[in-house]
PDB file of C-alpha atoms in Angstrom:
ATOM      1  CA  ALA A   1     101.516 103.243  88.810  1.00  0.00           C
ATOM      2  CA  GLN A   2     101.662 104.379  92.394  1.00  0.00           C
ATOM      3  CA  SER A   3     104.184 103.505  95.075  1.00  0.00           C
ATOM      4  CA  VAL A   4     104.733 104.410  98.715  1.00  0.00           C
ATOM      5  CA  THR A   5     107.997 104.641 100.620  1.00  0.00           C
ATOM      6  CA  GLN A   6     108.117 104.836 104.374  1.00  0.00           C
ATOM      7  CA  LEU A   7     111.537 106.138 105.137  1.00  0.00           C
ATOM      8  CA  ASP A   8     111.999 104.633 108.597  1.00  0.00           C
ATOM      9  CA  SER A   9     111.344 100.990 109.403  1.00  0.00           C
ATOM     10  CA  GLN A  10     111.669 101.572 113.155  1.00  0.00           C
ATOM     11  CA  VAL A  11     111.277 104.710 115.262  1.00  0.00           C
ATOM     12  CA  PRO A  12     112.066 104.468 118.969  1.00  0.00           C
ATOM     13  CA  VAL A  13     110.948 107.436 121.068  1.00  0.00           C
ATOM     14  CA  PHE A  14     110.469 108.263 124.730  1.00  0.00           C
ATOM     15  CA  GLU A  15     107.033 108.866 126.203  1.00  0.00           C
ATOM     16  CA  GLU A  16     105.761 112.471 125.892  1.00  0.00           C
ATOM     17  CA  ALA A  17     108.301 113.258 123.159  1.00  0.00           C
ATOM     18  CA  PRO A  18     107.180 114.413 119.696  1.00  0.00           C
ATOM     19  CA  VAL A  19     107.363 112.021 116.772  1.00  0.00           C
ATOM     20  CA  GLU A  20     107.291 112.213 112.983  1.00  0.00           C
ATOM     21  CA  LEU A  21     106.806 109.187 110.735  1.00  0.00           C
ATOM     22  CA  ARG A  22     107.831 109.908 107.163  1.00  0.00           C
ATOM     23  CA  CYS A  23     106.006 108.866 104.013  1.00  0.00           C
ATOM     24  CA  ASN A  24     106.764 109.684 100.381  1.00  0.00           C
ATOM     25  CA  TYR A  25     104.658 108.590  97.451  1.00  0.00           C
ATOM     26  CA  SER A  26     104.970 108.403  93.710  1.00  0.00           C
ATOM     27  CA  SER A  27     102.056 108.749  91.329  1.00  0.00           C
ATOM     28  CA  SER A  28     101.337 110.093  87.863  1.00  0.00           C
ATOM     29  CA  VAL A  29      97.768 110.940  88.872  1.00  0.00           C
ATOM     30  CA  SER A  30      96.109 112.621  91.816  1.00  0.00           C
ATOM     31  CA  VAL A  31      95.766 110.288  94.763  1.00  0.00           C
ATOM     32  CA  TYR A  32      94.094 110.043  98.097  1.00  0.00           C
ATOM     33  CA  LEU A  33      96.421 109.516 101.064  1.00  0.00           C
ATOM     34  CA  PHE A  34      95.875 107.549 104.244  1.00  0.00           C
ATOM     35  CA  TRP A  35      97.593 106.592 107.468  1.00  0.00           C
ATOM     36  CA  TYR A  36      96.557 103.361 109.172  1.00  0.00           C
ATOM     37  CA  VAL A  37      97.681 101.941 112.520  1.00  0.00           C
ATOM     38  CA  GLN A  38      97.996  98.240 113.314  1.00  0.00           C
ATOM     39  CA  TYR A  39      98.244  97.092 116.922  1.00  0.00           C
ATOM     40  CA  PRO A  40      99.736  93.622 117.560  1.00  0.00           C
ATOM     41  CA  ASN A  41      97.566  90.794 116.273  1.00  0.00           C
ATOM     42  CA  GLN A  42      94.897  93.165 115.009  1.00  0.00           C
ATOM     43  CA  GLY A  43      93.649  94.564 111.714  1.00  0.00           C
ATOM     44  CA  LEU A  44      94.206  98.078 110.440  1.00  0.00           C
ATOM     45  CA  GLN A  45      92.523 101.161 111.872  1.00  0.00           C
ATOM     46  CA  LEU A  46      92.279 104.407 109.938  1.00  0.00           C
ATOM     47  CA  LEU A  47      94.093 107.283 111.655  1.00  0.00           C
ATOM     48  CA  LEU A  48      93.439 109.995 109.079  1.00  0.00           C
ATOM     49  CA  LYS A  49      93.002 110.651 105.381  1.00  0.00           C
ATOM     50  CA  TYR A  50      93.666 113.389 102.862  1.00  0.00           C
ATOM     51  CA  LEU A  51      91.170 113.731 100.043  1.00  0.00           C
ATOM     52  CA  SER A  52      91.377 117.414  99.093  1.00  0.00           C
ATOM     53  CA  GLY A  53      91.315 120.876 100.619  1.00  0.00           C
ATOM     54  CA  SER A  54      93.441 121.850 103.595  1.00  0.00           C
ATOM     55  CA  THR A  55      96.839 120.198 103.487  1.00  0.00           C
ATOM     56  CA  LEU A  56      96.928 119.750 107.270  1.00  0.00           C
ATOM     57  CA  VAL A  57      94.776 116.835 108.279  1.00  0.00           C
ATOM     58  CA  LYS A  58      93.865 115.983 111.854  1.00  0.00           C
ATOM     59  CA  GLY A  59      93.055 112.429 112.851  1.00  0.00           C
ATOM     60  CA  ILE A  60      92.258 110.331 115.856  1.00  0.00           C
ATOM     61  CA  ASN A  61      94.406 109.932 118.969  1.00  0.00           C
ATOM     62  CA  GLY A  62      96.039 113.343 118.513  1.00  0.00           C
ATOM     63  CA  PHE A  63      97.781 112.515 115.228  1.00  0.00           C
ATOM     64  CA  GLU A  64      98.001 114.887 112.283  1.00  0.00           C
ATOM     65  CA  ALA A  65      99.595 114.774 108.846  1.00  0.00           C
ATOM     66  CA  GLU A  66     100.577 117.336 106.270  1.00  0.00           C
ATOM     67  CA  PHE A  67     100.204 116.797 102.542  1.00  0.00           C
ATOM     68  CA  ASN A  68     103.018 118.356 100.539  1.00  0.00           C
ATOM     69  CA  LYS A  69     102.354 118.029  96.829  1.00  0.00           C
ATOM     70  CA  SER A  70     105.675 119.491  95.667  1.00  0.00           C
ATOM     71  CA  GLN A  71     107.633 117.050  97.816  1.00  0.00           C
ATOM     72  CA  THR A  72     105.111 114.206  97.325  1.00  0.00           C
ATOM     73  CA  SER A  73     105.120 113.617 101.058  1.00  0.00           C
ATOM     74  CA  PHE A  74     102.507 112.896 103.702  1.00  0.00           C
ATOM     75  CA  HIS A  75     104.346 112.801 107.034  1.00  0.00           C
ATOM     76  CA  LEU A  76     102.527 111.808 110.221  1.00  0.00           C
ATOM     77  CA  ARG A  77     103.150 113.717 113.443  1.00  0.00           C
ATOM     78  CA  LYS A  78     102.161 113.704 117.073  1.00  0.00           C
ATOM     79  CA  PRO A  79     103.379 116.354 119.536  1.00  0.00           C
ATOM     80  CA  SER A  80     103.473 114.030 122.563  1.00  0.00           C
ATOM     81  CA  VAL A  81     103.328 110.241 122.331  1.00  0.00           C
ATOM     82  CA  HIS A  82     102.042 107.740 124.881  1.00  0.00           C
ATOM     83  CA  ILE A  83     103.044 104.161 125.592  1.00  0.00           C
ATOM     84  CA  SER A  84      99.741 103.106 124.012  1.00  0.00           C
ATOM     85  CA  ASP A  85     100.870 104.552 120.651  1.00  0.00           C
ATOM     86  CA  THR A  86     103.313 101.660 120.272  1.00  0.00           C
ATOM     87  CA  ALA A  87     102.198  99.975 117.051  1.00  0.00           C
ATOM     88  CA  GLU A  88     102.930  99.568 113.335  1.00  0.00           C
ATOM     89  CA  TYR A  89     101.971 102.518 111.158  1.00  0.00           C
ATOM     90  CA  PHE A  90     101.217 102.255 107.451  1.00  0.00           C
ATOM     91  CA  CYS A  91     100.990 104.993 104.860  1.00  0.00           C
ATOM     92  CA  ALA A  92      98.810 104.201 101.838  1.00  0.00           C
ATOM     93  CA  VAL A  93      97.636 105.786  98.589  1.00  0.00           C
ATOM     94  CA  SER A  94      94.668 105.164  96.365  1.00  0.00           C
ATOM     95  CA  LYS A  95      93.367 106.606  93.104  1.00  0.00           C
ATOM     96  CA  ASN A  96      89.890 106.582  94.599  1.00  0.00           C
ATOM     97  CA  GLN A  97      88.741 106.507  98.178  1.00  0.00           C
ATOM     98  CA  GLY A  98      87.283 103.027  98.356  1.00  0.00           C
ATOM     99  CA  GLY A  99      89.504 101.413  95.783  1.00  0.00           C
ATOM    100  CA  LYS A 100      92.774  99.532  95.757  1.00  0.00           C
ATOM    101  CA  LEU A 101      95.112 100.726  98.493  1.00  0.00           C
ATOM    102  CA  ILE A 102      98.856 100.637  97.938  1.00  0.00           C
ATOM    103  CA  PHE A 103     100.714 100.442 101.226  1.00  0.00           C
ATOM    104  CA  GLY A 104     104.203 101.264 102.329  1.00  0.00           C
ATOM    105  CA  GLN A 105     106.329  98.755 104.210  1.00  0.00           C
ATOM    106  CA  GLY A 106     105.313 100.138 107.572  1.00  0.00           C
ATOM    107  CA  THR A 107     107.055 101.965 110.423  1.00  0.00           C
ATOM    108  CA  GLU A 108     107.270 100.354 113.832  1.00  0.00           C
ATOM    109  CA  LEU A 109     106.801 103.022 116.496  1.00  0.00           C
ATOM    110  CA  SER A 110     108.143 101.976 119.862  1.00  0.00           C
ATOM    111  CA  VAL A 111     107.380 104.304 122.779  1.00  0.00           C
ATOM    112  CA  LYS A 112     109.551 103.790 125.837  1.00  0.00           C
ATOM    113  CA  PRO A 113     108.875 105.051 129.376  1.00  0.00           C
TER     114      PRO A 113
ATOM    115  CA  ASP B   1      77.156  98.064 114.988  1.00  0.00           C
ATOM    116  CA  ALA B   2      79.409  95.120 114.185  1.00  0.00           C
ATOM    117  CA  GLY B   3      82.471  95.982 112.200  1.00  0.00           C
ATOM    118  CA  VAL B   4      84.115  93.773 109.600  1.00  0.00           C
ATOM    119  CA  THR B   5      84.318  90.180 110.792  1.00  0.00           C
ATOM    120  CA  GLN B   6      86.513  87.399 109.467  1.00  0.00           C
ATOM    121  CA  SER B   7      86.680  83.672 110.049  1.00  0.00           C
ATOM    122  CA  PRO B   8      88.524  81.660 111.013  1.00  0.00           C
ATOM    123  CA  THR B   9      91.014  83.560 113.163  1.00  0.00           C
ATOM    124  CA  HIS B  10      93.835  81.116 112.547  1.00  0.00           C
ATOM    125  CA  LEU B  11      94.309  78.304 110.087  1.00  0.00           C
ATOM    126  CA  ILE B  12      97.056  75.753 109.484  1.00  0.00           C
ATOM    127  CA  LYS B  13      97.280  73.942 106.143  1.00  0.00           C
ATOM    128  CA  THR B  14      99.869  71.889 104.287  1.00  0.00           C
ATOM    129  CA  ARG B  15     101.332  72.541 100.876  1.00  0.00           C
ATOM    130  CA  GLY B  16      99.033  71.657  98.006  1.00  0.00           C
ATOM    131  CA  GLN B  17      95.847  71.987 100.018  1.00  0.00           C
ATOM    132  CA  GLN B  18      93.044  74.426  99.361  1.00  0.00           C
ATOM    133  CA  VAL B  19      91.673  77.006 101.817  1.00  0.00           C
ATOM    134  CA  THR B  20      88.587  79.208 102.084  1.00  0.00           C
ATOM    135  CA  LEU B  21      88.526  82.366 104.171  1.00  0.00           C
ATOM    136  CA  ARG B  22      85.337  84.257 104.978  1.00  0.00           C
ATOM    137  CA  CYS B  23      84.457  87.903 105.507  1.00  0.00           C
ATOM    138  CA  SER B  24      81.329  89.758 106.558  1.00  0.00           C
ATOM    139  CA  PRO B  25      81.415  93.467 105.753  1.00  0.00           C
ATOM    140  CA  LYS B  26      80.462  96.291 108.061  1.00  0.00           C
ATOM    141  CA  SER B  27      76.728  96.911 108.150  1.00  0.00           C
ATOM    142  CA  GLY B  28      75.668  99.076 105.202  1.00  0.00           C
ATOM    143  CA  HIS B  29      78.762  98.313 103.135  1.00  0.00           C
ATOM    144  CA  ASP B  30      78.526  96.750  99.690  1.00  0.00           C
ATOM    145  CA  THR B  31      82.129  96.420  98.569  1.00  0.00           C
ATOM    146  CA  VAL B  32      84.726  93.958  99.856  1.00  0.00           C
ATOM    147  CA  SER B  33      88.461  93.995  99.243  1.00  0.00           C
ATOM    148  CA  TRP B  34      91.035  91.366 100.215  1.00  0.00           C
ATOM    149  CA  TYR B  35      94.672  91.977 101.121  1.00  0.00           C
ATOM    150  CA  GLN B  36      97.623  89.702 101.907  1.00  0.00           C
ATOM    151  CA  GLN B  37     100.051  90.853 104.581  1.00  0.00           C
ATOM    152  CA  ALA B  38     103.247  88.819 104.799  1.00  0.00           C
ATOM    153  CA  LEU B  39     105.247  89.038 108.019  1.00  0.00           C
ATOM    154  CA  GLY B  40     107.005  92.368 108.315  1.00  0.00           C
ATOM    155  CA  GLN B  41     105.409  93.756 105.144  1.00  0.00           C
ATOM    156  CA  GLY B  42     102.630  96.123 104.245  1.00  0.00           C
ATOM    157  CA  PRO B  43      99.345  94.666 102.987  1.00  0.00           C
ATOM    158  CA  GLN B  44      99.115  93.866  99.272  1.00  0.00           C
ATOM    159  CA  PHE B  45      95.853  94.162  97.367  1.00  0.00           C
ATOM    160  CA  ILE B  46      94.469  90.871  96.039  1.00  0.00           C
ATOM    161  CA  PHE B  47      91.087  91.864  94.587  1.00  0.00           C
ATOM    162  CA  GLN B  48      87.870  93.788  95.168  1.00  0.00           C
ATOM    163  CA  TYR B  49      84.271  92.614  94.800  1.00  0.00           C
ATOM    164  CA  TYR B  50      81.189  94.717  94.182  1.00  0.00           C
ATOM    165  CA  GLU B  51      77.762  93.536  93.021  1.00  0.00           C
ATOM    166  CA  GLU B  52      79.039  89.945  93.181  1.00  0.00           C
ATOM    167  CA  GLU B  53      81.701  90.591  90.545  1.00  0.00           C
ATOM    168  CA  GLU B  54      85.459  91.007  90.721  1.00  0.00           C
ATOM    169  CA  ARG B  55      86.038  94.670  89.869  1.00  0.00           C
ATOM    170  CA  GLN B  56      89.762  95.085  90.426  1.00  0.00           C
ATOM    171  CA  ARG B  57      92.603  92.631  90.794  1.00  0.00           C
ATOM    172  CA  GLY B  58      96.143  92.959  92.055  1.00  0.00           C
ATOM    173  CA  ASN B  59      99.187  91.006  90.943  1.00  0.00           C
ATOM    174  CA  PHE B  60      98.188  87.595  92.290  1.00  0.00           C
ATOM    175  CA  PRO B  61      98.021  84.287  90.392  1.00  0.00           C
ATOM    176  CA  ASP B  62      94.794  82.570  89.417  1.00  0.00           C
ATOM    177  CA  ARG B  63      95.183  80.260  92.416  1.00  0.00           C
ATOM    178  CA  PHE B  64      93.599  83.137  94.317  1.00  0.00           C
ATOM    179  CA  SER B  65      89.891  83.446  93.617  1.00  0.00           C
ATOM    180  CA  GLY B  66      86.938  84.964  95.351  1.00  0.00           C
ATOM    181  CA  HIS B  67      83.237  85.252  95.568  1.00  0.00           C
ATOM    182  CA  GLN B  68      80.724  87.762  96.840  1.00  0.00           C
ATOM    183  CA  PHE B  69      77.269  86.713  97.938  1.00  0.00           C
ATOM    184  CA  PRO B  70      73.985  88.639  97.648  1.00  0.00           C
ATOM    185  CA  ASN B  71      74.258  89.655 101.324  1.00  0.00           C
ATOM    186  CA  TYR B  72      77.651  91.285 100.446  1.00  0.00           C
ATOM    187  CA  SER B  73      79.718  88.761 102.418  1.00  0.00           C
ATOM    188  CA  SER B  74      82.720  87.354 100.639  1.00  0.00           C
ATOM    189  CA  GLU B  75      85.054  84.367 100.427  1.00  0.00           C
ATOM    190  CA  LEU B  76      88.679  84.155  99.428  1.00  0.00           C
ATOM    191  CA  ASN B  77      89.817  80.803  98.046  1.00  0.00           C
ATOM    192  CA  VAL B  78      93.414  79.791  97.571  1.00  0.00           C
ATOM    193  CA  ASN B  79      94.242  76.568  95.709  1.00  0.00           C
ATOM    194  CA  ALA B  80      97.455  74.549  95.645  1.00  0.00           C
ATOM    195  CA  LEU B  81      98.871  76.290  98.691  1.00  0.00           C
ATOM    196  CA  LEU B  82     102.546  77.210  98.744  1.00  0.00           C
ATOM    197  CA  LEU B  83     104.747  77.952 101.737  1.00  0.00           C
ATOM    198  CA  GLY B  84     104.854  81.552 100.538  1.00  0.00           C
ATOM    199  CA  ASP B  85     101.103  81.893 100.973  1.00  0.00           C
ATOM    200  CA  SER B  86     101.612  81.998 104.741  1.00  0.00           C
ATOM    201  CA  ALA B  87     100.392  85.448 105.760  1.00  0.00           C
ATOM    202  CA  LEU B  88      97.709  87.479 107.480  1.00  0.00           C
ATOM    203  CA  TYR B  89      94.750  87.847 105.122  1.00  0.00           C
ATOM    204  CA  LEU B  90      92.802  91.029 105.659  1.00  0.00           C
ATOM    205  CA  CYS B  91      89.324  91.833 104.469  1.00  0.00           C
ATOM    206  CA  ALA B  92      88.165  95.430 104.108  1.00  0.00           C
ATOM    207  CA  SER B  93      84.738  96.818 103.312  1.00  0.00           C
ATOM    208  CA  SER B  94      83.444 100.118 102.005  1.00  0.00           C
ATOM    209  CA  SER B  95      80.258 101.601 100.599  1.00  0.00           C
ATOM    210  CA  ILE B  96      79.734 103.144  97.219  1.00  0.00           C
ATOM    211  CA  LEU B  97      76.838 105.128  98.639  1.00  0.00           C
ATOM    212  CA  ALA B  98      78.651 106.707 101.591  1.00  0.00           C
ATOM    213  CA  GLY B  99      81.501 108.533  99.932  1.00  0.00           C
ATOM    214  CA  GLY B 100      79.666 111.415  98.281  1.00  0.00           C
ATOM    215  CA  PRO B 101      81.608 113.079  95.465  1.00  0.00           C
ATOM    216  CA  SER B 102      84.691 111.056  96.391  1.00  0.00           C
ATOM    217  CA  GLY B 103      82.991 107.794  95.550  1.00  0.00           C
ATOM    218  CA  ARG B 104      83.169 105.034  98.088  1.00  0.00           C
ATOM    219  CA  ASN B 105      84.059 105.898 101.667  1.00  0.00           C
ATOM    220  CA  GLU B 106      87.302 104.700 103.164  1.00  0.00           C
ATOM    221  CA  GLN B 107      87.938 101.026 103.732  1.00  0.00           C
ATOM    222  CA  PHE B 108      87.323  99.491 107.150  1.00  0.00           C
ATOM    223  CA  PHE B 109      89.462  96.468 107.961  1.00  0.00           C
ATOM    224  CA  GLY B 110      88.691  93.272 109.797  1.00  0.00           C
ATOM    225  CA  PRO B 111      91.067  91.603 112.278  1.00  0.00           C
ATOM    226  CA  GLY B 112      92.379  89.182 109.662  1.00  0.00           C
ATOM    227  CA  THR B 113      92.888  85.450 109.289  1.00  0.00           C
ATOM    228  CA  ARG B 114      96.380  84.141 110.031  1.00  0.00           C
ATOM    229  CA  LEU B 115      97.159  81.373 107.525  1.00  0.00           C
ATOM    230  CA  THR B 116     100.149  79.121 108.108  1.00  0.00           C
ATOM    231  CA  VAL B 117     101.194  76.727 105.345  1.00  0.00           C
ATOM    232  CA  LEU B 118     103.480  73.882 106.418  1.00  0.00           C
TER     233      LEU B 118
END
């Protein structure tokens, strides 16, 4: 079985500062990894995904994530955040790309001026 | 190109009632998945439909059932509603043809239906 742990429930940060949202996963098989963002009262939007190949994945809105197999981590980073990045961020894993997604509990990113 | 659409946006029911939620997948998609997102939690997988059949199911009781129609749209039905069924219900669609060697492409989510059970 797979599981996902997002290590921080809330991350407050000032505008233009860098941010890292941490995600660890557990799985006995190879998995695909995803980061989704959820703005208030909206559905989920895919930020980026890791399927195979390069361990550094670039996504939309200037976000990137690095897959670390030995540490079973997939941390999300952005070098300079904006007020508009304030949202809930979810890390997820799946055994196959379009199949059942297992989500973490979410990290609330709050960007302050 | 319309994305995933869901109806209704909000719904209020009382305990013991039954509810039906609807989802239209993104154009070109053939697979629909449903998720339940309780307040302050990550989404939890309910089930997935492809070719009008339930292909995968999460850890949800039989009170949760679904259907997929020939046009790929889908319904989620919940019987004998409990207070704990109050949540945001998300529909996601994907395509088995678009993913290449990886299988289906990634799931695209709709805005959700907010269900409140009183």
